[in-house]
mmCIF file of C-alpha atoms in Angstrom:
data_model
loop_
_atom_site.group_PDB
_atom_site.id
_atom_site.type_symbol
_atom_site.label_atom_id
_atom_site.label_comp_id
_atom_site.label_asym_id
_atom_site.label_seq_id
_atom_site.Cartn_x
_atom_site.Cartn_y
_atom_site.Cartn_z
ATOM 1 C CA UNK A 27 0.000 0.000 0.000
ATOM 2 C CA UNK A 28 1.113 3.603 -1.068
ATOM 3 C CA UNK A 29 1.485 6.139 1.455
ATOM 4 C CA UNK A 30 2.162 9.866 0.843
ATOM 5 C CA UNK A 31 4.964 11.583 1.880
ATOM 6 C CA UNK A 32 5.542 14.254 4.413
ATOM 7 C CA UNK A 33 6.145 17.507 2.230
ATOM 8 C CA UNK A 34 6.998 21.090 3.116
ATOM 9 C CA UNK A 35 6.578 23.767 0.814
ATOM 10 C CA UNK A 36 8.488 27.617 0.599
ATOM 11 C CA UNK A 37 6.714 30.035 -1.615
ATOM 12 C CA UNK A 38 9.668 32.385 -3.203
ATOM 13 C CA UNK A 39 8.970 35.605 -5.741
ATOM 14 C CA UNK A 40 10.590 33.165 -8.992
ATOM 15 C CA UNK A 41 10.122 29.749 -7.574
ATOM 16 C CA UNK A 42 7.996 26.775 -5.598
ATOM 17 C CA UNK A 43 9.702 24.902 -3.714
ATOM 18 C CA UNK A 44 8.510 21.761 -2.244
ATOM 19 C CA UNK A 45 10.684 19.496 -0.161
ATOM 20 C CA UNK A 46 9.686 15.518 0.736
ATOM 21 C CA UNK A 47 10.758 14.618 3.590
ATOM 22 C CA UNK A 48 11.865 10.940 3.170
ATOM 23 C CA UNK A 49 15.065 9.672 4.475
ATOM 24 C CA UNK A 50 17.253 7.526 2.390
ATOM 25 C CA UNK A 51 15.087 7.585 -0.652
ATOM 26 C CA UNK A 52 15.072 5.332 -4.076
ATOM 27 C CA UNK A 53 13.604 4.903 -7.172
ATOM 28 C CA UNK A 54 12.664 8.673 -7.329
ATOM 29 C CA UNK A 55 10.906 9.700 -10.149
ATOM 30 C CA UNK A 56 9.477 13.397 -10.157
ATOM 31 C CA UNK A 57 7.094 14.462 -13.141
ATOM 32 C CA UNK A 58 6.037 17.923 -13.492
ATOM 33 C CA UNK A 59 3.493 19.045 -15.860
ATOM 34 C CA UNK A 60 1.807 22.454 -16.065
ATOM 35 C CA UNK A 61 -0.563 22.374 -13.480
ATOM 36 C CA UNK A 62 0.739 19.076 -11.724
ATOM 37 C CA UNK A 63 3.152 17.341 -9.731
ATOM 38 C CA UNK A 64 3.837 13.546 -9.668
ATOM 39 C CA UNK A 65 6.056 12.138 -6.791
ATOM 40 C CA UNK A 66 7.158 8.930 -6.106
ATOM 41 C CA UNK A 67 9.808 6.476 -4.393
ATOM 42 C CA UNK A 68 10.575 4.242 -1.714
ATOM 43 C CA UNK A 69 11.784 4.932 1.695
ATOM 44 C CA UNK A 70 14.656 3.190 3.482
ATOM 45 C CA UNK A 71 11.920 0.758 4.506
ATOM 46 C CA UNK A 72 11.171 -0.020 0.995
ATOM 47 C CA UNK A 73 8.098 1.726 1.742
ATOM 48 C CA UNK A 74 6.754 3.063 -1.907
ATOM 49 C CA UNK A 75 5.441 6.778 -1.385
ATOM 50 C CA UNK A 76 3.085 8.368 -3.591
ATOM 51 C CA UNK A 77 2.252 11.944 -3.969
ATOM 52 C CA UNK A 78 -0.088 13.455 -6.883
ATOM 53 C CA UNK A 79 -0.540 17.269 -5.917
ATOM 54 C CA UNK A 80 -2.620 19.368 -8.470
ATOM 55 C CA UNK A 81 -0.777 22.839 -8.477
ATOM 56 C CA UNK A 82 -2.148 26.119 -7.089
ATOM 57 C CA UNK A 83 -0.749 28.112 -10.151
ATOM 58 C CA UNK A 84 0.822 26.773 -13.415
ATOM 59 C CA UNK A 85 4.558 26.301 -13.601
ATOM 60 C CA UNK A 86 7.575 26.096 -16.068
ATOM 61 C CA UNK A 87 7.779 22.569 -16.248
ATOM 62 C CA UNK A 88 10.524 22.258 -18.806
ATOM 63 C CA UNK A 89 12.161 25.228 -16.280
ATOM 64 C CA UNK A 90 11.862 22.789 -13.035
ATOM 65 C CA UNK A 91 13.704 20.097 -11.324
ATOM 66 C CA UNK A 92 14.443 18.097 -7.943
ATOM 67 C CA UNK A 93 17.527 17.275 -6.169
ATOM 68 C CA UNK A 94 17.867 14.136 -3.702
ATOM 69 C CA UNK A 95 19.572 14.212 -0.671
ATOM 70 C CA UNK A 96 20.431 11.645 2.291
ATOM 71 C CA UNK A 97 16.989 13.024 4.011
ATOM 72 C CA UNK A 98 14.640 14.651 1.360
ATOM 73 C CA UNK A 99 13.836 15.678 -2.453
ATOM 74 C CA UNK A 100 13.689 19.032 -3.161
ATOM 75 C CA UNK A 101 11.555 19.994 -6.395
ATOM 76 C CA UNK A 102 12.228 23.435 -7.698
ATOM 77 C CA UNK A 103 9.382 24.813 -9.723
ATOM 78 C CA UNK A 104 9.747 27.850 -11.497
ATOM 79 C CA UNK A 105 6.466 29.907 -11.401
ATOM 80 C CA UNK A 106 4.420 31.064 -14.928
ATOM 81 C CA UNK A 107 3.870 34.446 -13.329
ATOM 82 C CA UNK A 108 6.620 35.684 -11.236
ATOM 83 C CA UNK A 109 6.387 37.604 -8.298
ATOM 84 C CA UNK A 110 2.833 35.905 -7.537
ATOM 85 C CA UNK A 111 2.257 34.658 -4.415
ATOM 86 C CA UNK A 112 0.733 31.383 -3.850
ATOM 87 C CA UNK A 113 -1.232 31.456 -0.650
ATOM 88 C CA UNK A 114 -1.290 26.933 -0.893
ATOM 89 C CA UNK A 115 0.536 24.659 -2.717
ATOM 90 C CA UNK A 116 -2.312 23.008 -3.791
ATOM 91 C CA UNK A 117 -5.643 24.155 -6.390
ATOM 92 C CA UNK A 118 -8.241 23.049 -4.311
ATOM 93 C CA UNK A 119 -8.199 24.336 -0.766
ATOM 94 C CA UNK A 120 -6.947 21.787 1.848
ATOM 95 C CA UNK A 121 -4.115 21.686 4.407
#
């Protein structure tokens, strides 16, 4: 069974940036589309995690990317409209 991952999100004046919070990560694959964000992997349990987050705002997603560490995965996604800020990271209005 899929579980999501913990995420944190920073809202900058260029750039998204939302972090998952797994340690020891594998088989990450990050897809970003327009208005969309497709996460997934497996933890150092060999837990698979699974996140599908419809985006507040369209991005660049030729202009975005992640980067793995030991503890998370970072996805930077650069923002259509600059200098707009996103009050959620998500379209529809939930925590």
């Amino acid at each position: 069974p899929r579980q999501p991952a913990k995420t944190l999100w920073y809202d900058r004046p260029r750039y998204v940036y939302l972090e998952f919070c797994v340690e020891d990560s594998s088989d990450v694959k990050v897809t970003f589309e327009d208005q969309r964000l497709v996460f997934s992997c497996k933890n150092a349990d060999g837990v698979e995690l699974y996140n599908e987050i419809n985006l507040y705002a369209r991005i660049n997603s030729k202009d975005s990317r992640e980067k793995r560490s030991d503890r998370s995965i970072t996805c930077f996604m650069r923002k259509w409209k600059e200098k707009v800020a996103w009050p959620r990271i998500t379209k529809e209005n939930i925590k």
